[in-house]
Coordinates of C-alpha atoms and ligand atoms in Angstrom, one line a residue:
M184 CA -14.1 23.6 -16.3
A185 CA -10.8 23.4 -18.1
D186 CA -10.3 20.5 -20.5
M187 CA -7.1 18.5 -20.8
T188 CA -6.4 16.1 -23.6
V189 CA -3.6 13.5 -23.2
A190 CA -2.3 11.8 -26.2
Y191 CA -1.5 8.1 -25.8
S192 CA -0.3 5.4 -28.0
P193 CA -3.0 3.0 -28.9
S194 CA -0.7 -0.1 -29.0
H195 CA -1.7 -3.0 -27.0
G196 CA 0.4 -3.6 -23.9
L197 CA 0.4 -5.5 -20.7
G198 CA -2.9 -4.9 -18.8
E199 CA -5.9 -3.8 -20.7
E200 CA -6.0 -1.3 -23.5
Q201 CA -8.8 0.5 -21.8
S202 CA -7.1 0.5 -18.5
I203 CA -6.9 3.8 -16.7
W204 CA -3.4 3.0 -15.7
F205 CA -2.5 2.6 -19.3
K206 CA -4.0 6.0 -20.0
L207 CA -2.3 7.8 -17.2
T208 CA 1.1 6.5 -18.1
P209 CA 2.0 9.5 -20.2
L210 CA 1.6 11.6 -17.1
L211 CA 3.3 9.1 -14.9
N212 CA 6.2 8.4 -17.2
Q213 CA 7.9 11.6 -16.2
E214 CA 11.0 12.4 -14.2
N215 CA 8.8 13.8 -11.4
P216 CA 5.3 12.3 -11.9
M217 CA 3.9 13.6 -8.7
Q218 CA 5.1 17.1 -9.3
V219 CA 3.4 17.0 -12.7
L220 CA 0.1 15.9 -11.1
A221 CA 0.5 18.5 -8.3
A222 CA 1.1 21.3 -10.9
L223 CA -1.9 20.3 -12.9
S224 CA -4.1 20.1 -9.8
D225 CA -3.0 23.5 -8.7
K226 CA -3.6 25.0 -12.1
Y227 CA -7.1 23.6 -12.3
A228 CA -8.0 24.2 -8.7
G229 CA -8.3 20.5 -7.7
V230 CA -10.4 19.2 -10.6
V231 CA -8.6 18.1 -13.7
P232 CA -10.9 16.6 -16.4
I233 CA -9.0 14.5 -19.0
N234 CA -11.0 13.9 -22.1
L235 CA -10.3 10.7 -24.0
K236 CA -11.8 9.2 -27.0
N237 CA -14.8 7.4 -25.4
H238 CA -14.8 8.6 -21.8
R239 CA -13.4 11.0 -19.2
I240 CA -11.0 10.7 -16.3
V241 CA -11.4 13.4 -13.6
L242 CA -8.5 14.0 -11.2
L243 CA -9.6 15.3 -7.8
S244 CA -7.3 16.7 -5.1
E245 CA -9.4 18.7 -2.7
P246 CA -10.4 17.1 0.7
A247 CA -14.1 18.1 0.2
Y248 CA -14.2 16.4 -3.2
A249 CA -12.7 13.2 -1.7
E250 CA -15.3 13.3 1.1
R251 CA -18.1 13.4 -1.5
V252 CA -16.7 10.5 -3.5
L253 CA -15.6 8.3 -0.6
V254 CA -18.1 9.1 2.1
T255 CA -21.2 11.2 1.5
N256 CA -22.1 9.9 -1.9
A257 CA -20.0 6.7 -1.8
D258 CA -22.8 4.6 -3.2
N259 CA -22.6 6.5 -6.5
Y260 CA -18.9 5.5 -7.0
T261 CA -17.9 1.9 -7.7
K262 CA -14.4 0.4 -7.4
Y263 CA -12.2 0.3 -10.4
F264 CA -10.1 -2.8 -10.9
D265 CA -9.7 -3.4 -14.6
G266 CA -6.3 -4.8 -15.3
L267 CA -5.8 -5.9 -11.8
R268 CA -8.3 -8.8 -11.8
P269 CA -5.6 -11.4 -12.4
I270 CA -4.0 -10.3 -9.2
F271 CA -7.1 -9.9 -7.0
G272 CA -9.6 -12.3 -8.6
K273 CA -13.1 -11.6 -7.2
S274 CA -11.8 -10.7 -3.7
M275 CA -13.7 -8.1 -1.7
I276 CA -11.4 -5.2 -2.5
T277 CA -12.7 -5.4 -6.1
I278 CA -16.5 -5.7 -5.5
D279 CA -19.3 -3.4 -4.6
G280 CA -22.7 -3.1 -3.0
A281 CA -24.6 -5.8 -1.1
L282 CA -22.2 -8.6 -2.1
W283 CA -19.2 -6.6 -0.9
Q284 CA -20.8 -6.1 2.5
K285 CA -21.7 -9.8 2.7
I286 CA -18.2 -10.9 1.8
R287 CA -16.5 -8.4 4.2
A288 CA -18.6 -9.3 7.2
P289 CA -17.1 -12.6 8.2
Q290 CA -13.5 -11.2 7.8
Q291 CA -14.0 -8.0 9.8
P292 CA -13.6 -9.7 13.2
A293 CA -10.0 -10.6 12.2
F294 CA -9.2 -6.9 12.3
H295 CA -10.9 -6.0 15.5
P296 CA -8.3 -4.4 17.8
H297 CA -8.7 -7.1 20.4
M298 CA -7.2 -9.5 17.9
F299 CA -4.0 -7.7 17.7
E300 CA -2.8 -9.0 21.0
E301 CA -3.3 -12.5 19.6
Y302 CA -1.2 -11.6 16.6
F303 CA 1.5 -9.9 18.6
P304 CA 3.9 -12.9 19.2
Y305 CA 3.8 -13.8 15.5
L306 CA 4.6 -10.3 14.4
M307 CA 7.5 -10.4 16.8
S308 CA 8.6 -13.8 15.5
A309 CA 8.7 -12.5 11.9
I310 CA 10.8 -9.5 13.1
D311 CA 13.2 -11.9 14.8
S312 CA 13.7 -13.7 11.5
K313 CA 14.5 -10.4 9.8
M314 CA 17.0 -9.5 12.5
A315 CA 18.8 -12.8 12.1
R316 CA 19.1 -12.0 8.3
W317 CA 20.2 -8.5 9.0
A318 CA 22.9 -9.7 11.4
K319 CA 24.4 -11.6 8.4
F320 CA 24.2 -8.6 6.1
A321 CA 25.9 -6.5 8.8
S322 CA 28.8 -9.0 8.9
T323 CA 29.2 -9.1 5.1
G324 CA 28.6 -5.4 4.5
E325 CA 26.7 -6.2 1.3
T326 CA 24.2 -3.8 -0.2
I327 CA 20.6 -4.9 0.1
E328 CA 17.4 -3.8 -1.5
M329 CA 15.2 -2.5 1.3
V330 CA 11.7 -2.9 -0.3
E331 CA 12.5 -6.6 -0.9
E332 CA 13.5 -6.9 2.8
T333 CA 10.5 -5.2 4.2
W334 CA 8.1 -7.0 1.8
T335 CA 9.5 -10.3 3.0
L336 CA 8.9 -9.2 6.6
A337 CA 5.3 -8.0 5.9
A338 CA 4.5 -11.3 4.0
E339 CA 5.9 -13.4 6.9
M340 CA 3.7 -11.4 9.3
V341 CA 0.6 -12.0 7.3
C342 CA 1.3 -15.7 6.9
K343 CA 2.1 -16.2 10.6
A344 CA -0.3 -13.9 12.3
L345 CA -3.4 -14.1 10.0
F346 CA -3.0 -17.6 8.4
D347 CA -1.2 -19.6 11.2
R348 CA 1.4 -20.7 8.7
E349 CA 5.1 -20.4 8.0
M350 CA 5.8 -18.4 4.9
P351 CA 6.2 -21.4 2.5
F352 CA 7.3 -19.5 -0.6
N353 CA 10.2 -17.3 -1.7
P354 CA 8.8 -13.8 -1.5
H355 CA 11.5 -12.2 -3.6
F356 CA 10.6 -14.4 -6.5
V357 CA 6.9 -14.3 -6.1
F358 CA 6.6 -10.5 -5.6
S359 CA 8.9 -9.8 -8.4
Q360 CA 6.5 -11.8 -10.6
V361 CA 3.6 -9.7 -9.3
K362 CA 5.5 -6.5 -10.0
T363 CA 6.1 -7.7 -13.5
Y364 CA 2.3 -7.5 -13.9
T365 CA 1.4 -4.4 -11.8
D366 CA 4.2 -2.1 -13.0
V367 CA 2.2 -0.1 -15.5
M368 CA 5.5 1.2 -16.9
N369 CA 5.9 -2.2 -18.5
H370 CA 3.3 -1.3 -21.1
K371 CA 4.8 -1.8 -24.4
S372 CA 3.8 1.7 -25.5
I373 CA 5.7 3.2 -22.7
R374 CA 8.7 1.1 -23.2
L375 CA 8.8 2.2 -26.7
K376 CA 9.2 5.8 -25.5
N377 CA 12.0 4.9 -23.2
V378 CA 15.2 6.0 -24.8
R379 CA 17.4 3.5 -22.9
G380 CA 18.6 2.0 -26.1
E381 CA 17.3 -1.5 -25.4
L382 CA 13.7 -2.7 -25.8
V383 CA 12.8 -5.8 -23.8
E384 CA 9.4 -7.1 -25.0
M385 CA 7.0 -8.1 -22.3
T386 CA 5.2 -11.0 -24.0
G387 CA 1.9 -12.6 -23.1
E388 CA 3.9 -15.6 -22.1
D389 CA 5.8 -13.6 -19.4
T390 CA 2.5 -12.3 -18.0
A391 CA 1.0 -15.8 -18.0
K392 CA 4.1 -17.2 -16.2
A393 CA 3.9 -14.4 -13.6
M394 CA 0.3 -15.1 -13.0
E395 CA 0.7 -18.8 -12.8
V396 CA 3.3 -18.3 -10.0
W397 CA 0.9 -15.9 -8.2
H398 CA -2.1 -18.2 -8.5
S399 CA -0.3 -21.1 -7.0
I400 CA 0.6 -19.2 -3.8
P401 CA -2.7 -19.6 -1.8
D402 CA -2.6 -23.4 -2.2
T403 CA 1.0 -23.4 -1.2
V404 CA 0.2 -21.4 1.9
M405 CA -2.8 -23.6 2.8
G406 CA -0.7 -26.7 2.3
A407 CA 2.2 -25.5 4.5
G408 CA 2.6 -26.8 8.0
I409 CA 0.1 -25.3 10.4
L410 CA 2.0 -23.4 13.0
E411 CA -0.1 -23.7 16.2
H412 CA -3.6 -24.8 15.2
R413 CA -5.1 -21.5 16.6
D414 CA -8.8 -21.1 16.5
K415 CA -9.0 -17.5 15.8
T416 CA -7.2 -16.7 12.6
L417 CA -8.3 -14.9 9.5
L418 CA -7.9 -18.1 7.5
K419 CA -10.2 -20.0 9.9
M420 CA -12.8 -17.2 9.4
L421 CA -12.5 -17.6 5.6
E422 CA -12.9 -21.4 5.8
A423 CA -15.9 -21.0 8.1
A424 CA -17.6 -18.7 5.6
E425 CA -16.9 -21.3 2.9
A426 CA -18.4 -24.1 5.0
D427 CA -21.5 -22.1 5.8
P428 CA -24.4 -23.7 3.7
N429 CA -26.3 -20.4 3.9
F430 CA -23.5 -18.6 2.2
P431 CA -23.1 -20.1 -1.3
E432 CA -21.4 -17.0 -2.7
F433 CA -18.4 -17.6 -0.4
D434 CA -17.0 -20.6 -2.3
H435 CA -13.5 -22.0 -2.4
R436 CA -12.5 -19.6 -5.2
Q437 CA -13.5 -16.8 -2.8
V438 CA -11.2 -18.1 -0.1
I439 CA -8.3 -18.3 -2.5
D440 CA -9.0 -14.8 -3.9
E441 CA -9.2 -13.3 -0.4
M442 CA -5.9 -14.8 0.4
K443 CA -4.3 -13.3 -2.7
Q444 CA -5.8 -10.0 -1.7
Y445 CA -4.1 -10.1 1.8
L446 CA -0.9 -11.4 0.4
W447 CA -0.6 -8.4 -1.9
A448 CA -2.7 -5.5 -0.6
G449 CA -1.7 -6.4 3.0
T450 CA 2.0 -6.7 2.3
E451 CA 3.3 -4.4 -0.4
T452 CA 1.7 -1.3 1.2
T453 CA 3.1 -2.1 4.6
A454 CA 6.5 -2.9 3.1
L455 CA 6.7 0.3 1.2
T456 CA 5.8 2.3 4.3
L457 CA 8.5 0.7 6.3
A458 CA 11.1 1.0 3.5
W459 CA 10.3 4.7 2.9
S460 CA 10.4 5.3 6.7
L461 CA 13.9 3.8 6.9
Y462 CA 14.9 6.0 4.0
L463 CA 13.5 9.1 5.7
L464 CA 15.2 8.1 9.0
S465 CA 18.5 7.7 7.3
Q466 CA 18.2 11.3 6.3
H467 CA 17.1 12.4 9.8
P468 CA 19.4 10.6 12.3
E469 CA 17.9 12.7 15.1
A470 CA 14.5 11.1 14.5
M471 CA 16.2 7.6 14.5
E472 CA 17.8 8.4 17.9
R473 CA 14.4 9.6 19.2
I474 CA 12.9 6.2 18.3
R475 CA 15.7 4.4 20.1
A476 CA 15.3 6.7 23.1
E477 CA 11.5 6.1 23.2
A478 CA 12.1 2.3 23.0
R479 CA 14.5 2.5 25.9
A480 CA 12.1 4.6 28.0
V481 CA 9.2 2.3 27.3
C482 CA 10.8 -1.1 27.3
G483 CA 14.2 -0.7 28.9
D484 CA 16.5 -3.3 27.3
A485 CA 13.8 -5.9 26.9
D486 CA 11.6 -6.6 23.9
P487 CA 8.3 -4.7 23.8
E488 CA 5.4 -6.3 25.6
W489 CA 2.0 -6.1 24.1
N490 CA 0.7 -3.6 26.6
Q491 CA 3.6 -1.2 25.8
V492 CA 3.0 -0.9 22.1
Q493 CA 0.5 2.0 22.5
Q494 CA 3.2 4.0 24.4
L495 CA 5.5 4.0 21.3
T496 CA 3.9 7.2 20.2
Y497 CA 6.8 8.9 18.4
T498 CA 7.6 5.8 16.4
K499 CA 4.0 5.7 15.2
M500 CA 4.1 9.3 14.3
V501 CA 7.1 8.6 12.1
I502 CA 5.1 6.0 10.3
Q503 CA 2.2 8.4 9.8
E504 CA 4.4 11.1 8.5
T505 CA 6.0 8.6 6.1
M506 CA 2.6 7.7 4.7
R507 CA 1.9 11.4 4.3
L508 CA 5.1 12.0 2.3
F509 CA 5.0 8.7 0.4
P510 CA 1.4 7.3 0.4
P511 CA 1.7 3.8 -0.9
I512 CA -1.7 4.1 -2.5
W513 CA -1.3 7.5 -4.1
A514 CA -4.5 7.4 -6.2
L515 CA -7.9 6.1 -5.3
I516 CA -10.0 5.2 -8.4
R517 CA -13.7 5.0 -8.8
I518 CA -16.3 4.9 -11.6
A519 CA -19.3 7.2 -11.3
A520 CA -22.5 5.0 -11.5
G521 CA -24.7 8.1 -12.1
D522 CA -24.3 11.8 -12.6
D523 CA -23.1 13.9 -9.7
D524 CA -22.3 17.4 -8.8
I525 CA -19.2 17.9 -6.7
Q526 CA -19.4 21.5 -5.4
G527 CA -20.4 22.8 -8.9
H528 CA -18.2 20.3 -10.8
K529 CA -20.3 18.1 -13.0
I530 CA -19.5 14.4 -12.9
K531 CA -21.1 12.2 -15.6
A532 CA -22.1 8.6 -15.3
G533 CA -19.2 6.5 -16.5
D534 CA -16.5 9.1 -15.6
K535 CA -13.5 7.6 -13.9
V536 CA -12.6 9.6 -10.9
V537 CA -9.1 9.6 -9.4
I538 CA -8.5 11.0 -6.0
L539 CA -4.9 12.1 -5.7
A540 CA -4.0 11.4 -2.1
Y541 CA -0.4 12.3 -2.8
V542 CA -1.3 15.7 -4.1
M543 CA -3.5 16.4 -1.0
H544 CA -0.7 15.2 1.3
H545 CA 1.7 17.6 -0.2
S546 CA -0.5 20.6 -0.5
P547 CA 0.6 23.8 1.2
K548 CA -3.1 24.6 1.7
Y549 CA -3.3 21.8 4.2
W550 CA 0.2 21.3 5.5
T551 CA 2.7 23.8 6.8
D552 CA 6.0 23.4 4.9
P553 CA 4.6 20.2 3.2
E554 CA 7.9 18.8 1.9
K555 CA 9.5 18.8 5.4
F556 CA 9.7 15.5 7.3
D557 CA 8.1 16.5 10.6
P558 CA 6.5 13.6 12.6
E559 CA 5.3 16.1 15.2
R560 CA 2.5 17.0 12.8
F561 CA 0.8 13.8 14.1
A562 CA 1.1 14.7 17.8
P563 CA -2.5 14.6 19.0
E564 CA -2.9 18.3 19.6
R565 CA -1.7 19.2 16.1
A566 CA -3.5 16.3 14.4
K567 CA -6.8 17.6 15.8
K568 CA -6.4 20.8 13.7
R569 CA -6.0 18.9 10.5
V570 CA -8.5 19.5 7.7
K571 CA -10.7 16.4 7.5
Y572 CA -9.9 14.1 4.5
S573 CA -6.7 16.0 3.7
Y574 CA -4.8 12.8 4.9
L575 CA -6.0 9.6 3.2
P576 CA -3.3 6.9 3.4
F577 CA -6.0 4.3 4.1
A578 CA -8.8 6.0 2.0
A579 CA -12.0 6.9 4.0
G580 CA -15.6 5.8 4.3
K581 CA -16.9 2.3 4.3
R582 CA -14.3 1.1 1.8
A583 CA -11.4 2.3 3.9
C584 CA -8.5 -0.1 4.4
I585 CA -9.5 -3.0 6.7
G586 CA -5.8 -3.5 7.9
G587 CA -4.7 0.1 8.5
A588 CA -4.5 -0.2 12.3
L589 CA -2.8 -3.6 12.0
S590 CA -0.2 -2.2 9.6
Q591 CA 0.8 0.6 12.0
I592 CA 1.4 -1.9 14.8
E593 CA 3.4 -4.1 12.4
N594 CA 5.6 -1.2 11.4
T595 CA 5.9 0.3 14.8
L596 CA 7.2 -3.0 16.2
A597 CA 9.5 -3.4 13.2
L598 CA 11.0 0.0 13.5
V599 CA 11.6 -0.2 17.2
Q600 CA 13.2 -3.7 17.1
L601 CA 15.3 -3.2 14.0
L602 CA 16.6 0.2 15.0
R603 CA 17.6 -0.8 18.5
R604 CA 20.0 -3.3 17.0
F605 CA 20.9 -1.9 13.6
T606 CA 21.6 1.3 11.7
P607 CA 20.4 0.9 8.2
E608 CA 22.5 3.2 6.0
Y609 CA 20.9 4.4 2.8
A610 CA 23.3 3.9 -0.1
G611 CA 21.4 5.4 -3.0
P612 CA 21.0 8.9 -4.6
V613 CA 19.4 11.6 -2.5
P614 CA 16.6 12.5 -2.8
A615 CA 15.2 9.1 -3.8
K616 CA 13.0 9.4 -6.8
I617 CA 9.4 8.1 -7.2
H618 CA 8.3 5.4 -9.7
A619 CA 4.5 5.7 -9.8
T620 CA 2.9 2.3 -10.5
V621 CA -0.3 1.1 -8.9
T622 CA 1.7 1.8 -5.7
L623 CA 4.2 4.5 -5.0
C624 CA 7.6 2.8 -5.4
P625 CA 11.1 4.1 -5.2
K626 CA 12.6 4.5 -8.6
G627 CA 15.4 1.9 -8.9
G628 CA 14.8 0.7 -5.4
L629 CA 16.2 1.8 -2.0
P630 CA 19.7 0.3 -1.6
F631 CA 21.0 0.0 2.0
R632 CA 23.8 -1.3 4.0
I633 CA 23.2 -2.6 7.5
R634 CA 25.5 -1.8 10.4
E635 CA 25.0 -3.5 13.7
L636 CA 25.2 -1.4 16.8
S637 CA 27.9 -2.4 19.2
Ligands
HEM789 C1 0.6 0.9 5.2 C2 -0.1 -0.1 4.9 C3 -1.4 0.0 4.2 C4 -1.9 1.0 3.3 C5 -1.2 2.3 3.0 C6 -3.2 0.5 2.8 C7 -4.0 1.3 2.0 C8 -5.2 0.9 1.6 C9 -6.1 1.7 0.8 C10 -5.9 3.1 0.4 C11 -7.3 1.0 0.6 C12 -8.5 1.5 -0.1 C13 -8.3 1.4 -1.6 C14 -9.4 2.1 -2.3 O1 -10.4 2.5 -1.7 O2 -9.4 2.1 -3.6 C15 -7.1 -0.3 1.2 C16 -8.0 -1.3 1.2 C17 -7.8 -2.6 1.7 N1 -6.7 -3.0 2.4 FE1 -5.1 -1.8 2.9 N2 -3.4 -0.7 3.3 C18 -2.4 -1.1 4.1 C19 -2.3 -2.3 4.8 C20 -3.2 -3.3 4.8 C21 -3.1 -4.5 5.6 C22 -2.0 -4.8 6.6 C23 -4.1 -5.3 5.2 C24 -4.5 -6.7 5.7 C25 -3.6 -7.6 6.2 C26 -4.9 -4.6 4.2 C27 -6.0 -5.1 3.5 C28 -6.8 -4.3 2.8 C29 -8.1 -4.8 2.2 C30 -8.6 -6.2 2.4 C31 -8.7 -3.7 1.6 C32 -10.0 -3.7 0.9 C33 -11.1 -3.3 1.9 C34 -12.5 -3.3 1.2 O3 -12.6 -3.0 0.0 O4 -13.5 -3.6 1.9 N3 -4.3 -3.4 4.0 N4 -5.8 -0.4 1.8

């Protein structure tokens, strides 16, 4: 097994000194961070051990290795959330074992496919608000930041569909505060390496302020006007678990933390996917036309009905291909509880294991012409031939994303509705560059101008 040693500055920065994100930053703070990781993975045949002072990080990028960690020996690998605790609290995404199972059970019904019909009108209503906003942008011709736009949309969808509330906060402000915290490049040590001429210190005070804003959001949402007093919402399920006398672990703090989890994990990822898909479509106008043609064929001039959503197959394939090229969660991190042997590669208890979804999604071993935007890869016949676990936008195994199917419906509806009325024109440099934080963001954002179709 080849050994890699990465030097890092020991200075204290945002997040925790021992944080894996902190330690990966020398790799990530590159012009093309994903290419660096892909080249390393290629050189070391899918297993890159990085030896640090007290422990080891092992980067994995073979589907069979991902299967071992996420599925067949999943109980040996616990979730890694150091540094992100202030964002997620003790929500289920961060916990393991029997408690995780117990906390997830009462929430699972909110993500059963039969609930999606219930959510459908609220998703459409959030898209309507977005269209009204875009009509204004089209008339002024101003340049907008697409991730801000799609993040607002995703947040409004979660508030309306899952919580039965209007979105009672300013998402641009709130999410920029969250980003202040989750952007690993804000680490002081990394900034010191930036040769931009100016050093802006991130103080403890800034972090505390960012987190104060974030922590106030669940109460703000709960206190907002109830939309329709629906019985079957995720928030109702969370409240019922809190009220259950046989479930003392599910206290009020748990409800608050679960809401924070949905407001971040359930919005930024969906928003990045939609924003990256609009970027890709701006570079592939023929695919944009195909989405419009599909919408016309399925819905005519009317808005989609719930029973038509499954027929918007090409649109969904565009979203799937976007998540292949730009997986919002590009790295899945676990800690080995005990020793393991992954096809001859020794993993020691305490090793931090990082599954590089991005690298697998771009590997010529598993994808023909991997850098090409080709939604047809996800046509059912071709998708069947895919190597299992080579595509992991939602992870796999029991800890897979609870909201994966919902996000694809959200984004299918958003693409169809937005593109039938508007052409979003990308106004940034091509190709757009990646900024790898906890999520896969566009470097410097994705500026767009909106044109309304006549
Ligand atoms: C394109 C959109 C999305 C992507 C790419 C995505 C991706 C992921 C991934 C990769 C994980 C597993 C992380 C890990 O194992 O370390 C995850 C977990 C999770 N996601 Fe998503 N997600 C998306 C949308 C959503 C939505 C819409 C919701 C809910 C409204 C959601 C809620 C969650 C929750 C609660 C978990 C934790 C599940 C558990 O630990 O039991 N996600 N997501």
